[in-house]
Short mmCIF file of C-alpha atoms and ligand atoms in Angstrom, two decimals:
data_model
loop_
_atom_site.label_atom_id
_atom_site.label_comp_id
_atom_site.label_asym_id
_atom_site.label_seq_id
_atom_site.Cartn_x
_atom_site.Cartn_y
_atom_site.Cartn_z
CA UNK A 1 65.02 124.16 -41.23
CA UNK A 2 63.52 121.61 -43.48
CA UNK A 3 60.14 120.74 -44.07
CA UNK A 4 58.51 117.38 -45.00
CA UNK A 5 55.86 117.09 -48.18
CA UNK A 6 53.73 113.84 -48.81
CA UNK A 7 52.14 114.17 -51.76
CA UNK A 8 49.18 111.50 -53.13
CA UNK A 9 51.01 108.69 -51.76
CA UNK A 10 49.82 104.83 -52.45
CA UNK A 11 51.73 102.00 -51.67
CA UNK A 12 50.70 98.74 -52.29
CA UNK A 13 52.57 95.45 -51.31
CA UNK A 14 53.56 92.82 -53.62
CA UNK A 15 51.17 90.82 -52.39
CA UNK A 16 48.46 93.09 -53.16
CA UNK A 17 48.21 94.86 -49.70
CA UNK A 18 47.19 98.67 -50.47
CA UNK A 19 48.87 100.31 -47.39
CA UNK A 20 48.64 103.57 -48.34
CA UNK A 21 45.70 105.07 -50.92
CA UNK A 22 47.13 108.65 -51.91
CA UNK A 23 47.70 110.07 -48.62
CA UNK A 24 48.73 114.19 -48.67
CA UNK A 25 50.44 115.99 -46.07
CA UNK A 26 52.81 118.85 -45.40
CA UNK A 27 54.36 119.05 -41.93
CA UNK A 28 56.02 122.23 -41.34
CA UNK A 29 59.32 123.21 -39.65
CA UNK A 30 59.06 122.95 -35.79
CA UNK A 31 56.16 121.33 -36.20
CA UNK A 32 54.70 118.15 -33.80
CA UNK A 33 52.55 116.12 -35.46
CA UNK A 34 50.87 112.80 -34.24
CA UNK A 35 49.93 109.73 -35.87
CA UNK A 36 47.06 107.92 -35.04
CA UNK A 37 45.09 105.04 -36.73
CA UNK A 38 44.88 101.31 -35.81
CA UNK A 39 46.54 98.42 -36.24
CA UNK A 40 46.90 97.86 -40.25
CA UNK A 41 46.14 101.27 -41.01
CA UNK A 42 49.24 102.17 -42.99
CA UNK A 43 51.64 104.14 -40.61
CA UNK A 44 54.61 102.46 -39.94
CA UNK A 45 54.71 102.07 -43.99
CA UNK A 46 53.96 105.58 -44.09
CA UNK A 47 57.45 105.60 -42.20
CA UNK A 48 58.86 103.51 -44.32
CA UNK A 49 58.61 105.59 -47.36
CA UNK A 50 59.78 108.61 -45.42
CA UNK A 51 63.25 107.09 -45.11
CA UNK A 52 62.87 105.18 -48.20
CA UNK A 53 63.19 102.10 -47.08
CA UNK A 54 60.13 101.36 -48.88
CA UNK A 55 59.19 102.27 -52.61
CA UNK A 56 56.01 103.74 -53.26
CA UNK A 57 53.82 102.72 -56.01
CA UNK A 58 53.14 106.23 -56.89
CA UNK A 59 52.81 109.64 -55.22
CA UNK A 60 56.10 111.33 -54.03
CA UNK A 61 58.10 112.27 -51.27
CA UNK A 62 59.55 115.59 -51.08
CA UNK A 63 62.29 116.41 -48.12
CA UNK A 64 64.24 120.13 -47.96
CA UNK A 65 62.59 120.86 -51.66
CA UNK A 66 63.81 117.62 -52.41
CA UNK A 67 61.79 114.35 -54.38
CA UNK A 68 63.66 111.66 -52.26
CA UNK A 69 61.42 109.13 -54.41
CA UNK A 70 63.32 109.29 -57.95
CA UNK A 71 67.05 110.16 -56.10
CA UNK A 72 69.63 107.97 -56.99
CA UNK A 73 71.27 106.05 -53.74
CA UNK A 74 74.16 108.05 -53.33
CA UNK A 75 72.32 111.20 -53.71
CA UNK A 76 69.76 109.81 -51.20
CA UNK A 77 72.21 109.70 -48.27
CA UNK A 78 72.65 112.85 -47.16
CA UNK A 79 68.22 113.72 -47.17
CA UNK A 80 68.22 110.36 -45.16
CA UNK A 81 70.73 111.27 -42.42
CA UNK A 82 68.43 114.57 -42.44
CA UNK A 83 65.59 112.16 -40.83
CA UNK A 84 66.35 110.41 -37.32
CA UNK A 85 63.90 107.40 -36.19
CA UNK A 86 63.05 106.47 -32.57
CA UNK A 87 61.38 102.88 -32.46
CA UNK A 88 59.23 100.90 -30.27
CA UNK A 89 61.88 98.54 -29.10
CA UNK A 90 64.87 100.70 -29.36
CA UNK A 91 66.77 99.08 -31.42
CA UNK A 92 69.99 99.22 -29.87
CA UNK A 93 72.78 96.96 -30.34
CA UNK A 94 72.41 95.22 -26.97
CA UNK A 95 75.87 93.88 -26.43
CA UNK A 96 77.30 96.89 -26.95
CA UNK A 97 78.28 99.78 -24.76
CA UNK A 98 75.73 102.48 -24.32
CA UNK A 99 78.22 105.26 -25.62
CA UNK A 100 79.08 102.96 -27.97
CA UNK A 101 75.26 102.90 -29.51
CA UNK A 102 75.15 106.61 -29.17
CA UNK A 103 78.46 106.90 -31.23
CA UNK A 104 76.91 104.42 -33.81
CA UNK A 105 73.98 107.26 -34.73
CA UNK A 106 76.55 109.04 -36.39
CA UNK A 107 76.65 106.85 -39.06
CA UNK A 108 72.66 107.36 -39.79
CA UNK A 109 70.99 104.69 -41.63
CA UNK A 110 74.25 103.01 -43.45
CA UNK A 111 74.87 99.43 -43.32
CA UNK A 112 78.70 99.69 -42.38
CA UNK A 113 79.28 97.72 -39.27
CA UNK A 114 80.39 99.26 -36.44
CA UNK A 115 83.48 97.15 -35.81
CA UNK A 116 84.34 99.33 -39.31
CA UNK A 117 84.03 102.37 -38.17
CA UNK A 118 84.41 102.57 -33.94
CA UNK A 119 88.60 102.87 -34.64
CA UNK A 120 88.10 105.57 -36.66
CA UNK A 121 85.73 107.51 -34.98
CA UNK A 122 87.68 110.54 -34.09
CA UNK A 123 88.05 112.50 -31.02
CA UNK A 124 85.42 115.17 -32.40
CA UNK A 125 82.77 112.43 -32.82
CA UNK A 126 83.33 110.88 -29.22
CA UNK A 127 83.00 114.20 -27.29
CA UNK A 128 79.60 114.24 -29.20
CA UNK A 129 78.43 111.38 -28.39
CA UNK A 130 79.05 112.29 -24.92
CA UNK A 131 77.35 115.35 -25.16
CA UNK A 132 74.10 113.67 -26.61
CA UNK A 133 74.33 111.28 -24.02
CA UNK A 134 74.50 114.00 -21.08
CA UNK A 135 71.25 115.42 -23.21
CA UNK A 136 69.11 112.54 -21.92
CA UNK A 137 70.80 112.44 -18.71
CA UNK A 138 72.55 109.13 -18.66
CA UNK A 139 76.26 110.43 -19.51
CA UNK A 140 76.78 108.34 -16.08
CA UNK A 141 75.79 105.08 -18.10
CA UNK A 142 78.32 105.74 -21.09
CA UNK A 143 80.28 102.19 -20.21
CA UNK A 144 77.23 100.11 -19.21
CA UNK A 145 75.86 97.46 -21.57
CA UNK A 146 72.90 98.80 -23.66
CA UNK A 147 70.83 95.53 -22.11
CA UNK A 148 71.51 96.40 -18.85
CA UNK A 149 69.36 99.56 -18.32
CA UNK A 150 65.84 99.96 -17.97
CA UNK A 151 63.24 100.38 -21.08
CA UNK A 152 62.98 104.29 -20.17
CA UNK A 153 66.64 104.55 -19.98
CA UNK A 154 67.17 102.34 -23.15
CA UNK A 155 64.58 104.62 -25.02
CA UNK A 156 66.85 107.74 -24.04
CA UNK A 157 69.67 106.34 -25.65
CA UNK A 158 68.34 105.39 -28.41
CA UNK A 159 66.94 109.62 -28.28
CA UNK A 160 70.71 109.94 -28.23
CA UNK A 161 71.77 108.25 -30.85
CA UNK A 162 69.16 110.19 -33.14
CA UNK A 163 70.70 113.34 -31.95
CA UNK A 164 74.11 111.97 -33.17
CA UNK A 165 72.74 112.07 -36.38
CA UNK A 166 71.98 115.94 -36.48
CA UNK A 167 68.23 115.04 -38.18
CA UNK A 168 65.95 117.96 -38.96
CA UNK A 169 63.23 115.80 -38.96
CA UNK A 170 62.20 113.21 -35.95
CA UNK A 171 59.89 109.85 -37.04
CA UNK A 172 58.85 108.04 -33.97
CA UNK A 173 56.80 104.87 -34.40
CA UNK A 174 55.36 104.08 -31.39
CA UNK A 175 58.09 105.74 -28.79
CA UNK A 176 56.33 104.62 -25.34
CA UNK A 177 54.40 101.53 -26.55
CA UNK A 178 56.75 99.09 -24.89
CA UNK A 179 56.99 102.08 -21.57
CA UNK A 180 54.87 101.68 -18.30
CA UNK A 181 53.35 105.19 -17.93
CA UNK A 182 55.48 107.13 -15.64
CA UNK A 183 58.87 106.27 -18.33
CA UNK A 184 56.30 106.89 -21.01
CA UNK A 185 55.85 110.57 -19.94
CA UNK A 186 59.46 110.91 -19.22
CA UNK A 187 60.67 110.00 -22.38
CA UNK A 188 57.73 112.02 -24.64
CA UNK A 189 58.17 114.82 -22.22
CA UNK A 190 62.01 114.76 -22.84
CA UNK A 191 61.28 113.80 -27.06
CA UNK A 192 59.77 116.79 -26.92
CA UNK A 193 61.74 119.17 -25.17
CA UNK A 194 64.36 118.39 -27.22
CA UNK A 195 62.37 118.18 -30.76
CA UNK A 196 61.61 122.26 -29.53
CA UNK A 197 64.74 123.57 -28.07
CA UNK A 198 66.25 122.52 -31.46
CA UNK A 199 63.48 123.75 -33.74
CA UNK A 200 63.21 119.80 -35.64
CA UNK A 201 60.12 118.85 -36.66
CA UNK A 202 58.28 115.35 -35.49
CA UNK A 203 55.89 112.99 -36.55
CA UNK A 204 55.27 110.64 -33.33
CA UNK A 205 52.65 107.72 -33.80
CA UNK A 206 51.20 106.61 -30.93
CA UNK A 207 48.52 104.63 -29.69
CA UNK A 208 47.82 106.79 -26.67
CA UNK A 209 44.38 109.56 -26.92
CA UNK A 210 45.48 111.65 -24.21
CA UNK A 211 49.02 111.93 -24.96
CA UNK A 212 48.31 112.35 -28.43
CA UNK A 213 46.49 115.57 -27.34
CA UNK A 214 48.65 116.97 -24.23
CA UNK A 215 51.85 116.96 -27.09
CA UNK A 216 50.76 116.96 -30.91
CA UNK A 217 49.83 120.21 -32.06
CA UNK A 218 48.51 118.64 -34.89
CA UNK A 219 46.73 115.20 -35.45
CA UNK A 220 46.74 113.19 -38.63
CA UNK A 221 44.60 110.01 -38.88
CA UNK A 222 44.98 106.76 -41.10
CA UNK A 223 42.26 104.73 -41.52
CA UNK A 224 42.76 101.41 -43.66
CA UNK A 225 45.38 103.41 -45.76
CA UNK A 226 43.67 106.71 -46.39
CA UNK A 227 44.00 110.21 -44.36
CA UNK A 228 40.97 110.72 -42.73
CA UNK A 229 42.01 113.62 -40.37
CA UNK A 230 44.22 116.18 -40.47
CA UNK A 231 43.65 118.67 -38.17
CA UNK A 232 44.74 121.34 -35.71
CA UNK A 233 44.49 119.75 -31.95
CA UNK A 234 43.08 122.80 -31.13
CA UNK A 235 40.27 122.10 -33.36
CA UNK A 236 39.87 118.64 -32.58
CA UNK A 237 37.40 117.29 -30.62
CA UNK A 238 38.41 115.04 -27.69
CA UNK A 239 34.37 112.67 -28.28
CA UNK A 240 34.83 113.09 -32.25
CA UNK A 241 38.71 111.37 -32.05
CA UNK A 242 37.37 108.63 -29.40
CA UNK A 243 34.13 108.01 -31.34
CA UNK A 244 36.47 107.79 -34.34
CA UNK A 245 39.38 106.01 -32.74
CA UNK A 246 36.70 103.23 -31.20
CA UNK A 247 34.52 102.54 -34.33
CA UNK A 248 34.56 98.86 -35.07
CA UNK A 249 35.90 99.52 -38.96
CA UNK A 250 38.36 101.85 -37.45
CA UNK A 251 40.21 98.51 -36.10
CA UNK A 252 40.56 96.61 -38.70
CA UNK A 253 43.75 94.98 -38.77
CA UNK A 254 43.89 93.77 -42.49
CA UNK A 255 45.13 96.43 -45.16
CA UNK A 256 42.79 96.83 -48.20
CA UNK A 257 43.38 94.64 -51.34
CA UNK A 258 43.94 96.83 -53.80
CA UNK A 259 41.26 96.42 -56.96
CA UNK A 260 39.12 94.73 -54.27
N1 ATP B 301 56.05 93.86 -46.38
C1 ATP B 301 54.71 93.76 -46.44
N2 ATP B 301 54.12 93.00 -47.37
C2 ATP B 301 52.77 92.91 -47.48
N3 ATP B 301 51.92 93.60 -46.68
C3 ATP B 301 52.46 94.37 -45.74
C4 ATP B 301 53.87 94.51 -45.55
N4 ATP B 301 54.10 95.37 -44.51
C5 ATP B 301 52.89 95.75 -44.07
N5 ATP B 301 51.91 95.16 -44.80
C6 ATP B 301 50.47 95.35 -44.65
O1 ATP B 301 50.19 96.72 -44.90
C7 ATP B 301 49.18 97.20 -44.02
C8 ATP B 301 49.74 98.37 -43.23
O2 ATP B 301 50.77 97.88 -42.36
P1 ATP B 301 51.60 98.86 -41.40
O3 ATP B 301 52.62 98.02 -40.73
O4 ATP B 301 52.04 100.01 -42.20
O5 ATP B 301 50.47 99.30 -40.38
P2 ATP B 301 50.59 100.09 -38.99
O6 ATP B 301 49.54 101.14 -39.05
O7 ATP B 301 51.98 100.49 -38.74
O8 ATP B 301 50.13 98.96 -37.95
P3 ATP B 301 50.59 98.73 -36.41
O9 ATP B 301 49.80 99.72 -35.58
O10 ATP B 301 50.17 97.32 -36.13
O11 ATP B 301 52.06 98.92 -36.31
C9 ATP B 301 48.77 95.99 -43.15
O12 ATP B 301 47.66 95.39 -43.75
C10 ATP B 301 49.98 95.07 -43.25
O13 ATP B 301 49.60 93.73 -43.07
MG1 MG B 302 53.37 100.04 -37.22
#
């Protein structure tokens, strides 16, 4: 059990773009946490530095007692495989197989192709996949295109395919956003019955009030780059977050400039 540690974290973008303005967190093993904040406010790059994918301009990043931010690539690796992402859109390799994404997640975040590495994938590594795949229910699917099911069912894969990857922690930017609301519940509903039964932890953004309350047990808040809640759920006030959530400089979609 690992946990995660964000500590005074500012990133700003070449361009000048302060996305992040020395944001401090500490999400605890097990633990569900949800993202809010608009448009622009900094989360997806919040993401970003997570799986360090992104450098930040100062601050660090610390992941199993470990500062991911001064590791050296090879070292990195390993922490990075420890995090699994779930994405708005997927991300699946559409024209191929649906077992064949799910086997992919082994891999983690590397850019070897998979063309490399399917022939060598041994027999071990296959009867996972399967297994992850009969997780979300669609072991029945294992041969069908990854284009060819529905967003719900696509979303579940890609659930799989984070599982293949054995993370500790779970990142989910925006899980449902591209979900009508029935699949929406479905797949937070099996997110998180899956994020429990294996004890990881998981930051979820989404965009959603009332889901945000029924499933985070804790709520952090960006606005324009800087934390502005952190709290308990059970502390939080369902007015306070929609007054917050709806005020007009709450949805600004324009990072800050940084010196501005
Ligand atoms: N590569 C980049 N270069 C310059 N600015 C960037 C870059 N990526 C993001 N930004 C800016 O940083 C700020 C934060 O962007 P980010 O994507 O992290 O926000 P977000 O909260 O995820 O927004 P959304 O809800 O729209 O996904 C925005 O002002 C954005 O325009
Ligand atoms: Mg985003």
């Amino acid at each position: 059990m690992i946990s995660l540690e964000v500590n005074n974290l500012t990133k700003v973008y070449p361009d000048g773009t302060k996305a992040l303005d020395n944001v401090s967190f500490k999400v605890n093993p097990g633990e569900g946490v949800v993202l809010l904040g608009h448009n622009g406010s900094g989360k997806s790059t919040l993401f970003r530095c997570i799986t360090s994918f992104e450098k930040p301009t100062s601050g660090n990043i610390v992941i199993d007692e470990t500062d991911i931010t001064t590791l050296s690539k090879s070292k990195l690796r390993p922490i990075r495989k420890k995090v699994g992402m779930v994405f708005q859109h997927f991300n699946l390799i559409n024209n191929l197989s649906v077992f064949q994404n799910v086997l992919f997640g082994a891999l983690g975040h590397t850019k070897t192709s998979f063309h490399t590495f399917a022939p060598f994938a041994s027999e071990e590594l296959r009867m996972k996949a399967m297994d992850c795949l009969d997780r979300v229910g669609l072991s029945h699917f294992a041969k069908r295109r990854a284009d060819q099911l529905s967003g719900g069912q696509q979303q579940r894969v890609a659930i799989a395919r984070m599982l293949m990857q054995d993370p500790e922690i779970v990142l989910a930017d925006e899980p449902i956003a591209s979900l009508d609301p029935k699949a929406g519940r479905e797949v937070m509903d099996l997110l998180w019955e899956i994020v429990q039964e294996r004890g990881l932890s998981v930051v979820s953004i989404l965009h959603q009030m009332d889901i945000a309350m029924e499933y985070g047990e804790r709520i952090i808040a960006l606005k324009k780059g800087n934390m502005i809640i952190d709290e308990s759920v059970k502390k939080l006030d369902r007015a306070f977050l929609d007054t917050l959530y709806h005020q007009e400089d709450f949805t600004e979609t324009e990072g800050e400039k940084a010196g501005a």
